[in-house]
mmCIF file of C-alpha atoms in Angstrom:
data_model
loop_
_atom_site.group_PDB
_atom_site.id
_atom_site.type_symbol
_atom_site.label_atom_id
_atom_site.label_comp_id
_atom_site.label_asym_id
_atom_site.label_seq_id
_atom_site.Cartn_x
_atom_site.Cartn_y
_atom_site.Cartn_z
ATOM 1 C CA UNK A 105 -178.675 157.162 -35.400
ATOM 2 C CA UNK A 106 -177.743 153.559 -35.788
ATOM 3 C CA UNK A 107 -179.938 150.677 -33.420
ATOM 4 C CA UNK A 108 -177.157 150.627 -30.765
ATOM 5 C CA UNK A 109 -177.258 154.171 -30.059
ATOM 6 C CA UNK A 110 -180.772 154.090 -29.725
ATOM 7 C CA UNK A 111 -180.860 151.216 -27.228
ATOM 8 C CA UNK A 112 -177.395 152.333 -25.592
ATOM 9 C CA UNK A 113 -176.729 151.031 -21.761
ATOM 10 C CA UNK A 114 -176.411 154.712 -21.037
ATOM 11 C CA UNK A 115 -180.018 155.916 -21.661
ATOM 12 C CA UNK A 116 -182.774 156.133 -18.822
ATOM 13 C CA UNK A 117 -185.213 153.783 -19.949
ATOM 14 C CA UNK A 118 -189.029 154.028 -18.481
ATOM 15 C CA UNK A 119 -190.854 151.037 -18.892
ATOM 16 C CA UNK A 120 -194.693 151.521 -17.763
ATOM 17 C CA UNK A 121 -196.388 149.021 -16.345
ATOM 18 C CA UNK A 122 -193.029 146.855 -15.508
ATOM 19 C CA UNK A 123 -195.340 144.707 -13.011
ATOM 20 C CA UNK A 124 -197.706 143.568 -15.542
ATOM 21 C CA UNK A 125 -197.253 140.647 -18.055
ATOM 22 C CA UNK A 126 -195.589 143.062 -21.231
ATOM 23 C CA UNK A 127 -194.320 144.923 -18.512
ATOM 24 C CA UNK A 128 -192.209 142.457 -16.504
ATOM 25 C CA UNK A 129 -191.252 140.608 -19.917
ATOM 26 C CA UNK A 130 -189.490 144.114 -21.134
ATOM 27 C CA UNK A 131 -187.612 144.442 -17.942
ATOM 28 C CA UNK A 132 -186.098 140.586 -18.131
ATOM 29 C CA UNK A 133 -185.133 141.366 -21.207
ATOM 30 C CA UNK A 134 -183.546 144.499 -20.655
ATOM 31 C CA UNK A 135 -181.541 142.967 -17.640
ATOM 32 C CA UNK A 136 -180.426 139.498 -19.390
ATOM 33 C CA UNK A 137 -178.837 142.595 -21.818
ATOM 34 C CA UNK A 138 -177.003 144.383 -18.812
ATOM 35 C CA UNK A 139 -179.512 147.409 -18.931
ATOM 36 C CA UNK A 140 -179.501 148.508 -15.460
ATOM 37 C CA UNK A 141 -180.048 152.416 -16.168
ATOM 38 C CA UNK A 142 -184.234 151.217 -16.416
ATOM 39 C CA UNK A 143 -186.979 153.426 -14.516
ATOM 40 C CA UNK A 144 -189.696 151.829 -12.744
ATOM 41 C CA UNK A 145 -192.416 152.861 -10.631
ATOM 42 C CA UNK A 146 -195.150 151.614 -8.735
ATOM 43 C CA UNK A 147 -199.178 152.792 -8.662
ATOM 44 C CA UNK A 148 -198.625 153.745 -5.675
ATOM 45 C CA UNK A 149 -195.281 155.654 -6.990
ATOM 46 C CA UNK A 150 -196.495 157.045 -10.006
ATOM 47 C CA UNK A 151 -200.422 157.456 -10.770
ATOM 48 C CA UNK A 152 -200.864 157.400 -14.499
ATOM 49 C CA UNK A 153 -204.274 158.395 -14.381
ATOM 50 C CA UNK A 154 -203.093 161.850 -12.727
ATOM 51 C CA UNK A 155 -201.670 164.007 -15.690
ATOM 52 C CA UNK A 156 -200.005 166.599 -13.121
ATOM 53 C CA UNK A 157 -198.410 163.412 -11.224
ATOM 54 C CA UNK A 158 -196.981 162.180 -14.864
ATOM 55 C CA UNK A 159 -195.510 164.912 -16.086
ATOM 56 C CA UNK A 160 -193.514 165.707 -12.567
ATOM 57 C CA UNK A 161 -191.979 162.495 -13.123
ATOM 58 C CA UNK A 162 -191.170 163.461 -16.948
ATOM 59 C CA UNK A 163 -189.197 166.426 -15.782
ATOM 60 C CA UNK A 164 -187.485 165.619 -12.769
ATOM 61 C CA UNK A 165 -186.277 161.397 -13.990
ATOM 62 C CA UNK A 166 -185.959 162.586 -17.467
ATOM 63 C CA UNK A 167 -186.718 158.761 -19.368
ATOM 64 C CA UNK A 168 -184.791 158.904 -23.094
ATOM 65 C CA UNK A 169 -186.505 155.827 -24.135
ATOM 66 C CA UNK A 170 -190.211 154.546 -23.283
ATOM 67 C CA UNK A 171 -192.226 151.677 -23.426
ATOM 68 C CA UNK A 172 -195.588 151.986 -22.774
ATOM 69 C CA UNK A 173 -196.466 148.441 -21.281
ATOM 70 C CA UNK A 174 -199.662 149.774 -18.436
ATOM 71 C CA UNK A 175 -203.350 149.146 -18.747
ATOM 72 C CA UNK A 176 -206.366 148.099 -17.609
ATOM 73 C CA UNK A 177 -206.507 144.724 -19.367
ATOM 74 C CA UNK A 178 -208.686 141.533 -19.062
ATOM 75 C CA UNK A 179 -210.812 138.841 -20.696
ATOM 76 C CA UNK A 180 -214.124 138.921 -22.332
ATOM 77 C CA UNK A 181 -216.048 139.444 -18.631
ATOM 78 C CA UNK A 182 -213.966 142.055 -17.050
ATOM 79 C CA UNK A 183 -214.347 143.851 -20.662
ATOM 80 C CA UNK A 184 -218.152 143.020 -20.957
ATOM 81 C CA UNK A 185 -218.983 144.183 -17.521
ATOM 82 C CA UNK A 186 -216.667 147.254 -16.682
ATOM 83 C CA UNK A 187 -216.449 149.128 -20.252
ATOM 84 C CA UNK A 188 -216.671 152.562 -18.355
ATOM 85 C CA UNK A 189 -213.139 151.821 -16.524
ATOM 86 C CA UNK A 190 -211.342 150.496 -19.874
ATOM 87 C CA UNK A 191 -212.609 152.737 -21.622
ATOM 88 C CA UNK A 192 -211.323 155.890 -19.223
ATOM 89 C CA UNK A 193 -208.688 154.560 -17.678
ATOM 90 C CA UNK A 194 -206.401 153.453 -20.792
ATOM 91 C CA UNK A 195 -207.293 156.194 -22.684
ATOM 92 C CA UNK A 196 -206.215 158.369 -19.536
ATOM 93 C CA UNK A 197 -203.085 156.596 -19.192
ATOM 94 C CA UNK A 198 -202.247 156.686 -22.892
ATOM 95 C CA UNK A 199 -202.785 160.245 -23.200
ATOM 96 C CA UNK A 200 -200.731 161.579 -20.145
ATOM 97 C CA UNK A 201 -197.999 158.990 -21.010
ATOM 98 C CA UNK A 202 -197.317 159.702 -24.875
ATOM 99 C CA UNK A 203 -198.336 164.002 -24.278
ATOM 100 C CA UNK A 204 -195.583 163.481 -21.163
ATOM 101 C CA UNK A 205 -193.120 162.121 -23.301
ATOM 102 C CA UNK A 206 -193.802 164.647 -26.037
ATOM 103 C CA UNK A 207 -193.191 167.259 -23.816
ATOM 104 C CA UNK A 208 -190.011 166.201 -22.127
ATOM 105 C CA UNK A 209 -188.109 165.467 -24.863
ATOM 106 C CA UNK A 210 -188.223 161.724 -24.953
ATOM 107 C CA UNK A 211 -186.447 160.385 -27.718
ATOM 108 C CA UNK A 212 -188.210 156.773 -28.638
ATOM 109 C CA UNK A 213 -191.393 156.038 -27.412
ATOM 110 C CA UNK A 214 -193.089 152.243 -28.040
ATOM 111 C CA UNK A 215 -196.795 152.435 -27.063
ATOM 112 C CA UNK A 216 -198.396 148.528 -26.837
ATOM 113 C CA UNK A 217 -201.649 148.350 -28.448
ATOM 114 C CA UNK A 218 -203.534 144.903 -29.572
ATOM 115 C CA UNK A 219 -205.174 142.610 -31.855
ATOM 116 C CA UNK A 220 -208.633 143.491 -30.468
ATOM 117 C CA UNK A 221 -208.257 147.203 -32.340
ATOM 118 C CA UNK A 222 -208.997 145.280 -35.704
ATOM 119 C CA UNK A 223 -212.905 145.103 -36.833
ATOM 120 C CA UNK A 224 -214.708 142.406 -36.201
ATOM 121 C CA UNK A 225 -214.928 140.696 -38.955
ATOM 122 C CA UNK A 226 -211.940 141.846 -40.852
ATOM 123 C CA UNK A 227 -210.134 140.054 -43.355
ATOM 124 C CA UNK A 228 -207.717 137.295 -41.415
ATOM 125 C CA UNK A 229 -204.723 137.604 -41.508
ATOM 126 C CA UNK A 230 -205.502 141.006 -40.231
ATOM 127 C CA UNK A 231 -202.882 144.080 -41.646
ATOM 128 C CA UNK A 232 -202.149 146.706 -40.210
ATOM 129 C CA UNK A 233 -204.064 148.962 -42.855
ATOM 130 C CA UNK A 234 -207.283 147.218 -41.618
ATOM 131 C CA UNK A 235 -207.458 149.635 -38.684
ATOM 132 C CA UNK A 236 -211.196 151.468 -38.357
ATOM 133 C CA UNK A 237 -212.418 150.021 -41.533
ATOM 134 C CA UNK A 238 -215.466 148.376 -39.648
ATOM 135 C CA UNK A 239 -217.053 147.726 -36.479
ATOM 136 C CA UNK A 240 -215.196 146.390 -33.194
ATOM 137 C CA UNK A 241 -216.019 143.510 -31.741
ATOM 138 C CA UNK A 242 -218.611 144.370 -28.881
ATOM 139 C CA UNK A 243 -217.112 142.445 -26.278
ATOM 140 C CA UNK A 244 -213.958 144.542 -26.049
ATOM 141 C CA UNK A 245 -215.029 147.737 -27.869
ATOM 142 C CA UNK A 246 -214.541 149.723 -24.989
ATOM 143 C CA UNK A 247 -210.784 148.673 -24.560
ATOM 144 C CA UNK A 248 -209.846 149.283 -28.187
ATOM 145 C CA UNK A 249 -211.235 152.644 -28.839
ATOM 146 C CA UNK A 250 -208.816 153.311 -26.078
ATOM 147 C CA UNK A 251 -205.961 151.537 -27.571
ATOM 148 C CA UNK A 252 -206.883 153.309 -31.162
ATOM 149 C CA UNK A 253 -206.828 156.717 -29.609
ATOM 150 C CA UNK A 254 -203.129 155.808 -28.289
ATOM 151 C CA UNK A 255 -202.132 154.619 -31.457
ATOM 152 C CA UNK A 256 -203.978 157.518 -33.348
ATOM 153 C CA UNK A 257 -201.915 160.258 -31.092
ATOM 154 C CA UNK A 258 -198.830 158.353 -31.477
ATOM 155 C CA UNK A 259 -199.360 159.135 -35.021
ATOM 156 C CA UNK A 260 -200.442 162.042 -34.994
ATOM 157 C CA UNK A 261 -197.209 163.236 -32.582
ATOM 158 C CA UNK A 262 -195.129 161.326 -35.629
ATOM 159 C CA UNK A 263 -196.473 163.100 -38.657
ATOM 160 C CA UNK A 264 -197.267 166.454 -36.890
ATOM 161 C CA UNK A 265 -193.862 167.135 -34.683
ATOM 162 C CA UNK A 266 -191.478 164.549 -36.208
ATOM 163 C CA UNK A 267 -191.457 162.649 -33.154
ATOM 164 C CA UNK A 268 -189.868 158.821 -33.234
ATOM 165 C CA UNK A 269 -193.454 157.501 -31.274
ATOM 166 C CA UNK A 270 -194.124 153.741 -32.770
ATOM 167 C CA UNK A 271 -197.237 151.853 -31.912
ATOM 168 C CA UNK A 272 -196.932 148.165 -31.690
ATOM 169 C CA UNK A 273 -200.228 145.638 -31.747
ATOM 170 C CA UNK A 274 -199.390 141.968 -30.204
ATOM 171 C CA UNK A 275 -201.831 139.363 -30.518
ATOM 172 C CA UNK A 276 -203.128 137.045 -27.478
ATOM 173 C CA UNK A 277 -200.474 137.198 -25.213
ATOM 174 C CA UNK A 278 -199.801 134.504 -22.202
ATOM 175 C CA UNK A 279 -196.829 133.712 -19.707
ATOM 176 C CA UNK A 280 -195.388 134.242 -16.533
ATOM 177 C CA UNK A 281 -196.796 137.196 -14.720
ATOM 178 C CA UNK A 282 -200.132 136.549 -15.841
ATOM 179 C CA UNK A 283 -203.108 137.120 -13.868
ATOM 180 C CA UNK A 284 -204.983 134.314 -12.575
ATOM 181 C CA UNK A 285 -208.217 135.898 -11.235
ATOM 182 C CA UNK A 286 -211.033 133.553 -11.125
ATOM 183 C CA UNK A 287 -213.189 135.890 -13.311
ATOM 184 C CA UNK A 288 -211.526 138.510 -15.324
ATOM 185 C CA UNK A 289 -208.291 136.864 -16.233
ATOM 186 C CA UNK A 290 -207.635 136.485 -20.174
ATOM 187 C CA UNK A 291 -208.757 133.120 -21.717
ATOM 188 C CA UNK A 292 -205.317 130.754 -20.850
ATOM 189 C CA UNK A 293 -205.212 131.511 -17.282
ATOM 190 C CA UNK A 294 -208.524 131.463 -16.842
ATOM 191 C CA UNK A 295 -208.561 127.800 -18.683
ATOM 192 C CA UNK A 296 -205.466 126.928 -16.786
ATOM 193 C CA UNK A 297 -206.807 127.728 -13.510
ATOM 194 C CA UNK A 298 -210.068 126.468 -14.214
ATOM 195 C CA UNK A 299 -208.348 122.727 -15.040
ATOM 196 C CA UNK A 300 -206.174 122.845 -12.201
ATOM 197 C CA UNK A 301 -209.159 123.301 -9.586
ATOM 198 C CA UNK A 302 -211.225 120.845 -11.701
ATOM 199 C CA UNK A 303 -208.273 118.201 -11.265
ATOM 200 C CA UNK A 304 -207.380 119.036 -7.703
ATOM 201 C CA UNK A 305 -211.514 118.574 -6.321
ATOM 202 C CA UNK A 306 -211.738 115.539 -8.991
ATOM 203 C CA UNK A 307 -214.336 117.167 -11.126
ATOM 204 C CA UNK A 308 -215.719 115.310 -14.203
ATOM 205 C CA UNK A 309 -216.088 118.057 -15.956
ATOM 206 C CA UNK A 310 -215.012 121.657 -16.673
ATOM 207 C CA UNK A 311 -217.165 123.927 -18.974
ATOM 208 C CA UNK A 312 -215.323 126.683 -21.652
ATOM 209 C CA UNK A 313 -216.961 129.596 -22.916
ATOM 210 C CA UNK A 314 -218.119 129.860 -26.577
ATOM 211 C CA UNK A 315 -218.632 126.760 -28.727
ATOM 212 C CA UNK A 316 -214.732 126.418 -29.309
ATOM 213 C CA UNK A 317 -214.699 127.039 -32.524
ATOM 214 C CA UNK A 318 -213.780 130.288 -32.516
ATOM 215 C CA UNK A 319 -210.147 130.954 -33.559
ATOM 216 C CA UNK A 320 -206.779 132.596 -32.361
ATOM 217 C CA UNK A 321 -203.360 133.424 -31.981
ATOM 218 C CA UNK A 322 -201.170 133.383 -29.151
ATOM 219 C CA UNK A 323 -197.704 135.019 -28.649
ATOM 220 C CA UNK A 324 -195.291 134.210 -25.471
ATOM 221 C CA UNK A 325 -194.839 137.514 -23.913
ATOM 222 C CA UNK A 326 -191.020 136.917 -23.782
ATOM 223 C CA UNK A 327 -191.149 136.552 -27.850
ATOM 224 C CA UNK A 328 -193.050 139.608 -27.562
ATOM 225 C CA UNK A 329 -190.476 141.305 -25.446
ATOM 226 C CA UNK A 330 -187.765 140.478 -27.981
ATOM 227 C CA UNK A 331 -189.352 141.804 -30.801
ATOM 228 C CA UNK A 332 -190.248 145.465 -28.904
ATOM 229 C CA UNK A 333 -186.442 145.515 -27.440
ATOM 230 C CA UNK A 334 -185.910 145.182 -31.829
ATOM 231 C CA UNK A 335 -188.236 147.806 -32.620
ATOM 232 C CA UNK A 336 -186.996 149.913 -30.012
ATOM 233 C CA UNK A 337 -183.080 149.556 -31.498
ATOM 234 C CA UNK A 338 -184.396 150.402 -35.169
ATOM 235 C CA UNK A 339 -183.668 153.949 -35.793
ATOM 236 C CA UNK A 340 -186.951 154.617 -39.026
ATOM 237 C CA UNK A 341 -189.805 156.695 -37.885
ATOM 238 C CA UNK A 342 -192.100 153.548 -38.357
ATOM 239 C CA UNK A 343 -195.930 153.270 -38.341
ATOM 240 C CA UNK A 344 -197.835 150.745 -36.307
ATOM 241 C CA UNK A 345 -196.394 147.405 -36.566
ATOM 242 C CA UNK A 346 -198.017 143.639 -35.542
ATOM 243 C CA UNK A 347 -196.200 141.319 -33.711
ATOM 244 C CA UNK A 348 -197.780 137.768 -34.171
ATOM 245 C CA UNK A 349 -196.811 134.184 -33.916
ATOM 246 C CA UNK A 350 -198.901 133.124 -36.841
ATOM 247 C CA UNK A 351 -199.980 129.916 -35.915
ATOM 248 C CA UNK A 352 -203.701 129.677 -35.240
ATOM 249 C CA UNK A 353 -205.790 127.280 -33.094
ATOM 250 C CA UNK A 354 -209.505 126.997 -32.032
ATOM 251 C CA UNK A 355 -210.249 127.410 -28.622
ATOM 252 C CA UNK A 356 -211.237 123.447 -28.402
ATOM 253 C CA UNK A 357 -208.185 123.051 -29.307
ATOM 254 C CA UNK A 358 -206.271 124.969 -26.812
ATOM 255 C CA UNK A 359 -208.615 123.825 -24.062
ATOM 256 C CA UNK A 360 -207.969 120.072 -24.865
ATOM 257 C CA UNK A 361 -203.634 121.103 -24.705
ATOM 258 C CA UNK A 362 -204.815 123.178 -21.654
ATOM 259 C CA UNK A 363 -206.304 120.422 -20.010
ATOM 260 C CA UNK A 364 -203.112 117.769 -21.434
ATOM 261 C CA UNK A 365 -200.710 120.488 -19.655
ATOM 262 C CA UNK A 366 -202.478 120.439 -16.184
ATOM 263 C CA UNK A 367 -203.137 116.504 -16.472
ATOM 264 C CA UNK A 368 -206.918 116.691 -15.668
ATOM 265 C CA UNK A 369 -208.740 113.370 -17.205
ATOM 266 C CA UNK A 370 -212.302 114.989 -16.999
ATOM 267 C CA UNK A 371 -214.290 115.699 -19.723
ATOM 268 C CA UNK A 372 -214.652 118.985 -21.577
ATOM 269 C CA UNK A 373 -218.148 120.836 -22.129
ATOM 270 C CA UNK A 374 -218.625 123.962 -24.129
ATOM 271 C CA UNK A 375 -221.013 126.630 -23.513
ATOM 272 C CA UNK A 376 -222.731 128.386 -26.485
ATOM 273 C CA UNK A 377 -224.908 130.492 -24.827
ATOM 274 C CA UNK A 378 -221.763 132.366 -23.433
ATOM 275 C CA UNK A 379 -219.946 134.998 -25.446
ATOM 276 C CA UNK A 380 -216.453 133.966 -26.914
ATOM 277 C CA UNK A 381 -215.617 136.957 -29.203
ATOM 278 C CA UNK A 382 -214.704 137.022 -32.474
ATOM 279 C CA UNK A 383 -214.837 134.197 -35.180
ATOM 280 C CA UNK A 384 -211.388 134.484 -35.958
ATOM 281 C CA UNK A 385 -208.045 136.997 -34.769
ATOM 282 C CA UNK A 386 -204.780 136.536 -36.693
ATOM 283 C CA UNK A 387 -202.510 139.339 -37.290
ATOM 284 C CA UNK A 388 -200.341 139.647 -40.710
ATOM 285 C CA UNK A 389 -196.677 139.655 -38.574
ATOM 286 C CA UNK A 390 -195.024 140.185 -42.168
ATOM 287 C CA UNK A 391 -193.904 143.379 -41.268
ATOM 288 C CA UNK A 392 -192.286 142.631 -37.914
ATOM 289 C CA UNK A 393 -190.484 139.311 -39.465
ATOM 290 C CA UNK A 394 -189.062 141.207 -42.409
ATOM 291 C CA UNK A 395 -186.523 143.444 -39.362
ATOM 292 C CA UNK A 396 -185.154 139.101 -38.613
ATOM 293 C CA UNK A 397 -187.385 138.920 -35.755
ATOM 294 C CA UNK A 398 -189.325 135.677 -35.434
ATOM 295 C CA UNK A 399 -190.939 133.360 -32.036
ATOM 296 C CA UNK A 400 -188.782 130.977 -30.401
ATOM 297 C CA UNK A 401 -191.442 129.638 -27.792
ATOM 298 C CA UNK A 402 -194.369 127.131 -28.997
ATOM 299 C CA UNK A 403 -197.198 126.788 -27.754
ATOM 300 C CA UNK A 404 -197.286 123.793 -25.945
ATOM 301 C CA UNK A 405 -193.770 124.288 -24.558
ATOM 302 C CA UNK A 406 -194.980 127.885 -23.429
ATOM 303 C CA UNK A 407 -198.093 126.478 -21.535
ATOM 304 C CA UNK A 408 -196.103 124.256 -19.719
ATOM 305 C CA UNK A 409 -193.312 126.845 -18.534
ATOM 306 C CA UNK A 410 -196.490 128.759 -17.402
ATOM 307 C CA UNK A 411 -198.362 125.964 -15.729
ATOM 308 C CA UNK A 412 -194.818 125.283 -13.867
ATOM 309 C CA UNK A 413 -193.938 128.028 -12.756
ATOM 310 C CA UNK A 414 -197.275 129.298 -11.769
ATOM 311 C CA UNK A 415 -197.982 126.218 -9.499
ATOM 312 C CA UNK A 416 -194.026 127.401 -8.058
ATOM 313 C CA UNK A 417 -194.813 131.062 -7.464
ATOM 314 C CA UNK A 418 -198.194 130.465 -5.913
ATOM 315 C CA UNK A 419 -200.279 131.613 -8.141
ATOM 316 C CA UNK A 420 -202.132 128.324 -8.761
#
């Protein structure tokens, strides 16, 4: 089956999660393509944590092609103080999802993982063979054992039934659509926000987690979005894949372009006695360039699209 009869305008397309940051990206993406035949539900709609909820909407909507965009997601304090929901609640959702589309027939399923299921201190960049060969980082272990399951039963569907199930892991992901809570938001909007109130009160100051040394990677969730609707069109039975922009910064660094983007003159002050993950998280994107794919958003140009369209939505 060639790539445009997989991704065909025809085929029902469920995209879980479309609300969320992945989520939302997938669905712009799909649309600026003319894909209008593209299932979407609600929470309140469609419960993913209730198995006999899921699987009704399996049989009677019938999706030929899924992307598996929901979760529970947050930064290093939602993750640190809530393990018991991110633990349960995306392993719940990945398990009645991917056994849902088993069932029913579904005929490409892309299930979104993340950097965070590498070990701690694996080698950088990090491959996709480095999967369990050490311990998780503490701060998020809860959240990736969830994410490995999904990816493990994605395999295991793949190798045991033959069926076309691909797991994908981004790296840091930011963009529009992100959440902006004041504590449990992922490290840019949590910097952005933090800068904005800092400017708007006339702070001297505003304080970052960690000694900013620690270092990462960061993706543009529309780049990611481009290289899923790829992966989805590629007809192989293909094993987990990384998706990666593969330009690294230190946390310093991206709190000092932070603070350029929102224009606050204040100082900045790091805390060490506050977690900040680990040393280092860069994923070997080799695989996912060799299929043509590669970013087209920078950093700096993405964190101000953000910052500007966040202040015009309302969410800052």
């Amino acid at each position: 089956m060639s790539g445009n009869e997989w991704l065909s305008h025809d085929k029902r397309i469920y995209v879980a999660g479309h609300g969320g940051l992945v989520g939302s990206a997938i669905v712009r993406r799909l649309r600026s393509e003319g894909f209008e035949n593209l299932l979407v539900r609600t929470r309140s709609e469609l419960d993913l944590l209730d198995q006999q909820t899921v699987q009704r909407f399996f049989s009677e909507s019938a999706p030929e092609l899924v992307f598996v965009a929901a979760a529970k997601v947050g930064g290093i304090h939602a993750n640190a103080t809530h393990p018991t929901e991110f633990l349960y609640e995306n392993l719940t959702i990945a398990t009645n999802v991917i056994h849902a589309a088993a069932e029913h027939g579904v005929e490409k399923l892309i299930f979104l993982g993340s950097s965070c299921i590498y070990p701690r201190l694996a080698a950088q960049p990090m491959h996709e063979t480095s999967l369990l060969t050490g311990p998780l980082e503490p701060t998020n272990e809860s959240y990736a054992i969830a994410k490995i399951a999904g990816i493990k039963l994605c395999d295991a569907y793949r190798e045991q039934y033959g069926k076309r199930f691909v797991s994908v892991m981004p790296c840091s992901l930011y963009g529009p659509g992100d959440d902006f809570h004041p504590v449990d938001s992922h490290v840019i909007p949590a910097m952005m926000r933090r800068f904005h109130e800092a400017s708007a009160a006339g702070a001297p100051s505003v304080t970052v987690w960690g000694t900013g040394s620690a270092r990462r990677e960061f993706l543009h969730v529309d780049d990611l979005a481009d290289a899923l609707v790829l992966v989805m069109r590629r007809g192989e039975e293909l094993g987990p894949i990384n998706i990666g922009s593969s330009e690294e910064i230190t946390i310093g660094e991206l709190s000092r372009m932070i603070r350029d983007v929102v224009g606050f003159s204040g100082k900045i002050e790091f805390d060490p006695t506050k977690p900040e993950g680990a040393p280092r998280r860069v994923v070997d994107s080799s695989r996912i360039r060799g299929f043509g794919w590669k970013p087209r958003i920078g950093l700096r140009e993405g964190l101000t699209s953000m910052y500007r369209c966040s202040r015009e939505n309302g969410a800052l």
